[in-house]
C-alpha positions as protocol buffer text, in pm:
chain_id: "A"
residue {
  index: 1
  type: MET
  ca { x: 4224 y: -5231 z: 1707 }
}
residue {
  index: 2
  type: PRO
  ca { x: 4032 y: -5031 z: 1968 }
}
residue {
  index: 3
  type: GLY
  ca { x: 4076 y: -5110 z: 2336 }
}
residue {
  index: 4
  type: PRO
  ca { x: 3811 y: -5248 z: 2574 }
}
residue {
  index: 5
  type: VAL
  ca { x: 3491 y: -5058 z: 2647 }
}
residue {
  index: 6
  type: THR
  ca { x: 3418 y: -4951 z: 3003 }
}
residue {
  index: 7
  type: LEU
  ca { x: 3073 y: -4844 z: 3117 }
}
residue {
  index: 8
  type: ARG
  ca { x: 3026 y: -4590 z: 3394 }
}
residue {
  index: 9
  type: VAL
  ca { x: 2762 y: -4360 z: 3537 }
}
residue {
  index: 10
  type: GLY
  ca { x: 2770 y: -4015 z: 3382 }
}
residue {
  index: 11
  type: SER
  ca { x: 2686 y: -3675 z: 3525 }
}
residue {
  index: 12
  type: VAL
  ca { x: 2635 y: -3312 z: 3429 }
}
residue {
  index: 13
  type: ALA
  ca { x: 3014 y: -3283 z: 3407 }
}
residue {
  index: 14
  type: ASP
  ca { x: 3006 y: -3518 z: 3105 }
}
residue {
  index: 15
  type: LEU
  ca { x: 2756 y: -3320 z: 2896 }
}
residue {
  index: 16
  type: ASP
  ca { x: 3016 y: -3150 z: 2676 }
}
residue {
  index: 17
  type: ALA
  ca { x: 3149 y: -3491 z: 2568 }
}
residue {
  index: 18
  type: VAL
  ca { x: 2793 y: -3622 z: 2524 }
}
residue {
  index: 19
  type: SER
  ca { x: 2715 y: -3324 z: 2297 }
}
residue {
  index: 20
  type: ILE
  ca { x: 3016 y: -3407 z: 2080 }
}
residue {
  index: 21
  type: VAL
  ca { x: 2901 y: -3767 z: 2043 }
}
residue {
  index: 22
  type: MET
  ca { x: 2551 y: -3648 z: 1949 }
}
residue {
  index: 23
  type: ARG
  ca { x: 2687 y: -3412 z: 1682 }
}
residue {
  index: 24
  type: GLU
  ca { x: 2891 y: -3696 z: 1532 }
}
residue {
  index: 25
  type: ALA
  ca { x: 2627 y: -3969 z: 1563 }
}
residue {
  index: 26
  type: PHE
  ca { x: 2300 y: -3797 z: 1474 }
}
residue {
  index: 27
  type: ASP
  ca { x: 2252 y: -3677 z: 1118 }
}
residue {
  index: 28
  type: ALA
  ca { x: 2128 y: -3317 z: 1151 }
}
residue {
  index: 29
  type: ARG
  ca { x: 1882 y: -3362 z: 866 }
}
residue {
  index: 30
  type: PHE
  ca { x: 1661 y: -3575 z: 1096 }
}
residue {
  index: 31
  type: GLY
  ca { x: 1642 y: -3340 z: 1397 }
}
residue {
  index: 32
  type: GLU
  ca { x: 1703 y: -3611 z: 1659 }
}
residue {
  index: 33
  type: ALA
  ca { x: 1988 y: -3461 z: 1863 }
}
residue {
  index: 34
  type: TRP
  ca { x: 1914 y: -3272 z: 2181 }
}
residue {
  index: 35
  type: THR
  ca { x: 2074 y: -2948 z: 2289 }
}
residue {
  index: 36
  type: SER
  ca { x: 2301 y: -2933 z: 2592 }
}
residue {
  index: 37
  type: ALA
  ca { x: 2028 y: -2738 z: 2772 }
}
residue {
  index: 38
  type: GLN
  ca { x: 1774 y: -3015 z: 2705 }
}
residue {
  index: 39
  type: CYS
  ca { x: 2016 y: -3278 z: 2839 }
}
residue {
  index: 40
  type: LEU
  ca { x: 2095 y: -3066 z: 3144 }
}
residue {
  index: 41
  type: GLY
  ca { x: 1727 y: -3012 z: 3215 }
}
residue {
  index: 42
  type: MET
  ca { x: 1656 y: -3385 z: 3189 }
}
residue {
  index: 43
  type: LEU
  ca { x: 1950 y: -3481 z: 3412 }
}
residue {
  index: 44
  type: SER
  ca { x: 1816 y: -3252 z: 3684 }
}
residue {
  index: 45
  type: LEU
  ca { x: 1497 y: -3457 z: 3713 }
}
residue {
  index: 46
  type: PRO
  ca { x: 1455 y: -3745 z: 3958 }
}
residue {
  index: 47
  type: GLY
  ca { x: 1485 y: -4095 z: 3815 }
}
residue {
  index: 48
  type: VAL
  ca { x: 1712 y: -3997 z: 3524 }
}
residue {
  index: 49
  type: TRP
  ca { x: 2042 y: -4170 z: 3465 }
}
residue {
  index: 50
  type: LEU
  ca { x: 2324 y: -4130 z: 3215 }
}
residue {
  index: 51
  type: THR
  ca { x: 2540 y: -4425 z: 3114 }
}
residue {
  index: 52
  type: LEU
  ca { x: 2870 y: -4366 z: 2937 }
}
residue {
  index: 53
  type: ALA
  ca { x: 3077 y: -4605 z: 2726 }
}
residue {
  index: 54
  type: GLU
  ca { x: 3444 y: -4511 z: 2733 }
}
residue {
  index: 55
  type: GLN
  ca { x: 3707 y: -4654 z: 2505 }
}
residue {
  index: 56
  type: ASP
  ca { x: 4070 y: -4557 z: 2453 }
}
residue {
  index: 57
  type: GLU
  ca { x: 4040 y: -4264 z: 2697 }
}
residue {
  index: 58
  type: GLY
  ca { x: 3745 y: -4112 z: 2516 }
}
residue {
  index: 59
  type: LEU
  ca { x: 3368 y: -4128 z: 2506 }
}
residue {
  index: 60
  type: ALA
  ca { x: 3252 y: -4389 z: 2254 }
}
residue {
  index: 61
  type: GLY
  ca { x: 2882 y: -4357 z: 2332 }
}
residue {
  index: 62
  type: PHE
  ca { x: 2613 y: -4285 z: 2588 }
}
residue {
  index: 63
  type: ALA
  ca { x: 2257 y: -4367 z: 2689 }
}
residue {
  index: 64
  type: LEU
  ca { x: 2021 y: -4130 z: 2870 }
}
residue {
  index: 65
  type: SER
  ca { x: 1726 y: -4296 z: 3045 }
}
residue {
  index: 66
  type: ARG
  ca { x: 1459 y: -4225 z: 3301 }
}
residue {
  index: 67
  type: ALA
  ca { x: 1227 y: -4407 z: 3538 }
}
residue {
  index: 68
  type: VAL
  ca { x: 876 y: -4285 z: 3611 }
}
residue {
  index: 69
  type: MET
  ca { x: 673 y: -4488 z: 3858 }
}
residue {
  index: 70
  type: ASP
  ca { x: 732 y: -4851 z: 3755 }
}
residue {
  index: 71
  type: GLU
  ca { x: 823 y: -4789 z: 3390 }
}
residue {
  index: 72
  type: GLY
  ca { x: 1133 y: -4660 z: 3215 }
}
residue {
  index: 73
  type: GLU
  ca { x: 1225 y: -4486 z: 2894 }
}
residue {
  index: 74
  type: LEU
  ca { x: 1541 y: -4485 z: 2690 }
}
residue {
  index: 75
  type: LEU
  ca { x: 1550 y: -4118 z: 2591 }
}
residue {
  index: 76
  type: LEU
  ca { x: 1870 y: -4109 z: 2385 }
}
residue {
  index: 77
  type: ILE
  ca { x: 2137 y: -4356 z: 2284 }
}
residue {
  index: 78
  type: ALA
  ca { x: 2428 y: -4286 z: 2052 }
}
residue {
  index: 79
  type: THR
  ca { x: 2772 y: -4411 z: 1961 }
}
residue {
  index: 80
  type: ARG
  ca { x: 3045 y: -4231 z: 1774 }
}
residue {
  index: 81
  type: PRO
  ca { x: 3066 y: -4341 z: 1411 }
}
residue {
  index: 82
  type: ALA
  ca { x: 3406 y: -4502 z: 1476 }
}
residue {
  index: 83
  type: ALA
  ca { x: 3247 y: -4720 z: 1748 }
}
residue {
  index: 84
  type: GLN
  ca { x: 2941 y: -4822 z: 1547 }
}
residue {
  index: 85
  type: GLY
  ca { x: 2916 y: -5187 z: 1452 }
}
residue {
  index: 86
  type: ARG
  ca { x: 3150 y: -5289 z: 1734 }
}
residue {
  index: 87
  type: GLY
  ca { x: 2896 y: -5376 z: 2004 }
}
residue {
  index: 88
  type: VAL
  ca { x: 2912 y: -5049 z: 2198 }
}
residue {
  index: 89
  type: GLY
  ca { x: 2545 y: -4966 z: 2137 }
}
residue {
  index: 90
  type: GLY
  ca { x: 2444 y: -5316 z: 2245 }
}
residue {
  index: 91
  type: MET
  ca { x: 2647 y: -5285 z: 2564 }
}
residue {
  index: 92
  type: LEU
  ca { x: 2481 y: -4954 z: 2643 }
}
residue {
  index: 93
  type: LEU
  ca { x: 2132 y: -5086 z: 2570 }
}
residue {
  index: 94
  type: ARG
  ca { x: 2183 y: -5399 z: 2783 }
}
residue {
  index: 95
  type: SER
  ca { x: 2314 y: -5177 z: 3062 }
}
residue {
  index: 96
  type: VAL
  ca { x: 1995 y: -4969 z: 3048 }
}
residue {
  index: 97
  type: ILE
  ca { x: 1787 y: -5288 z: 3059 }
}
residue {
  index: 98
  type: ASP
  ca { x: 1990 y: -5416 z: 3356 }
}
residue {
  index: 99
  type: GLU
  ca { x: 1948 y: -5085 z: 3540 }
}
residue {
  index: 100
  type: ALA
  ca { x: 1573 y: -5093 z: 3470 }
}
residue {
  index: 101
  type: ARG
  ca { x: 1565 y: -5443 z: 3622 }
}
residue {
  index: 102
  type: ARG
  ca { x: 1768 y: -5324 z: 3924 }
}
residue {
  index: 103
  type: ARG
  ca { x: 1516 y: -5042 z: 3973 }
}
residue {
  index: 104
  type: THR
  ca { x: 1235 y: -5303 z: 3950 }
}
residue {
  index: 105
  type: LEU
  ca { x: 1076 y: -5137 z: 3649 }
}
residue {
  index: 106
  type: SER
  ca { x: 815 y: -5346 z: 3470 }
}
residue {
  index: 107
  type: ARG
  ca { x: 853 y: -5206 z: 3121 }
}
residue {
  index: 108
  type: LEU
  ca { x: 1102 y: -5008 z: 2914 }
}
residue {
  index: 109
  type: HIS
  ca { x: 1000 y: -4777 z: 2627 }
}
residue {
  index: 110
  type: LEU
  ca { x: 1187 y: -4600 z: 2349 }
}
residue {
  index: 111
  type: GLU
  ca { x: 1109 y: -4399 z: 2041 }
}
residue {
  index: 112
  type: VAL
  ca { x: 1308 y: -4406 z: 1718 }
}
residue {
  index: 113
  type: ARG
  ca { x: 1285 y: -4247 z: 1376 }
}
residue {
  index: 114
  type: ALA
  ca { x: 1136 y: -4479 z: 1116 }
}
residue {
  index: 115
  type: GLY
  ca { x: 1416 y: -4623 z: 907 }
}
residue {
  index: 116
  type: ASN
  ca { x: 1684 y: -4588 z: 1174 }
}
residue {
  index: 117
  type: ALA
  ca { x: 1924 y: -4883 z: 1156 }
}
residue {
  index: 118
  type: ALA
  ca { x: 1920 y: -4910 z: 1539 }
}
residue {
  index: 119
  type: VAL
  ca { x: 1578 y: -5076 z: 1516 }
}
residue {
  index: 120
  type: GLU
  ca { x: 1748 y: -5410 z: 1451 }
}
residue {
  index: 121
  type: LEU
  ca { x: 1942 y: -5377 z: 1778 }
}
residue {
  index: 122
  type: TYR
  ca { x: 1623 y: -5294 z: 1967 }
}
residue {
  index: 123
  type: LYS
  ca { x: 1444 y: -5596 z: 1823 }
}
residue {
  index: 124
  type: ARG
  ca { x: 1736 y: -5825 z: 1913 }
}
residue {
  index: 125
  type: GLU
  ca { x: 1711 y: -5702 z: 2270 }
}
residue {
  index: 126
  type: GLY
  ca { x: 1341 y: -5785 z: 2296 }
}
residue {
  index: 127
  type: PHE
  ca { x: 1171 y: -5459 z: 2200 }
}
residue {
  index: 128
  type: ALA
  ca { x: 853 y: -5474 z: 1991 }
}
residue {
  index: 129
  type: LYS
  ca { x: 681 y: -5192 z: 1804 }
}
residue {
  index: 130
  type: VAL
  ca { x: 380 y: -5060 z: 1995 }
}
residue {
  index: 131
  type: GLY
  ca { x: 291 y: -4742 z: 1807 }
}
residue {
  index: 132
  type: GLU
  ca { x: 396 y: -4454 z: 1588 }
}
residue {
  index: 133
  type: ARG
  ca { x: 379 y: -4077 z: 1562 }
}
residue {
  index: 134
  type: PRO
  ca { x: 346 y: -3962 z: 1202 }
}
residue {
  index: 135
  type: ARG
  ca { x: 569 y: -3669 z: 1103 }
}
residue {
  index: 136
  type: TYR
  ca { x: 711 y: -3634 z: 1457 }
}
residue {
  index: 137
  type: TYR
  ca { x: 1076 y: -3547 z: 1386 }
}
residue {
  index: 138
  type: ARG
  ca { x: 1151 y: -3221 z: 1205 }
}
residue {
  index: 139
  type: GLY
  ca { x: 1465 y: -3201 z: 996 }
}
residue {
  index: 140
  type: GLN
  ca { x: 1680 y: -2901 z: 915 }
}
residue {
  index: 141
  type: ALA
  ca { x: 1503 y: -2835 z: 587 }
}
residue {
  index: 142
  type: GLY
  ca { x: 1158 y: -2865 z: 745 }
}
residue {
  index: 143
  type: GLU
  ca { x: 1089 y: -3219 z: 628 }
}
residue {
  index: 144
  type: ALA
  ca { x: 903 y: -3449 z: 867 }
}
residue {
  index: 145
  type: PHE
  ca { x: 986 y: -3806 z: 967 }
}
residue {
  index: 146
  type: ASP
  ca { x: 773 y: -4063 z: 1148 }
}
residue {
  index: 147
  type: ALA
  ca { x: 866 y: -4184 z: 1496 }
}
residue {
  index: 148
  type: HIS
  ca { x: 806 y: -4545 z: 1599 }
}
residue {
  index: 149
  type: SER
  ca { x: 749 y: -4642 z: 1963 }
}
residue {
  index: 150
  type: TYR
  ca { x: 893 y: -4967 z: 2098 }
}
residue {
  index: 151
  type: ALA
  ca { x: 862 y: -5136 z: 2436 }
}
residue {
  index: 152
  type: ARG
  ca { x: 973 y: -5449 z: 2618 }
}
residue {
  index: 153
  type: THR
  ca { x: 885 y: -5601 z: 2951 }
}
residue {
  index: 154
  type: ILE
  ca { x: 1152 y: -5630 z: 3217 }
}
residue {
  index: 155
  type: PRO
  ca { x: 1139 y: -5976 z: 3375 }
}
């Protein structure tokens, strides 16, 4: 039985561990994972925060988010396969929502590949579909996948 999950603020020093989680969590055929350089570039911008979920002395998952003006965006969220289905993703998502509230953001956005099982988590946490981008994600073999945009207000 895995130990308790602890959330903490991440930094550039954590990007190697974040990259490992992304490689394990994101199926390469969908083209959703970011490179370390993309994550580093995003973390250097104002209003960006990284939340880590640690369990049993290792990284179980992470969420990368940003605030722009009075709105926020969940850029990436992932949990290691061994941590999936155990509430880690929900903890990370609620932490992002709580941080958005603390920053007095009015709305939180996210984008997800059509068919991604995480959509059920997003809906449970109050997100509703607001749009889509046909053929947005590009997979390894060149196939294209639709992206769906979701948003929720932050009371």
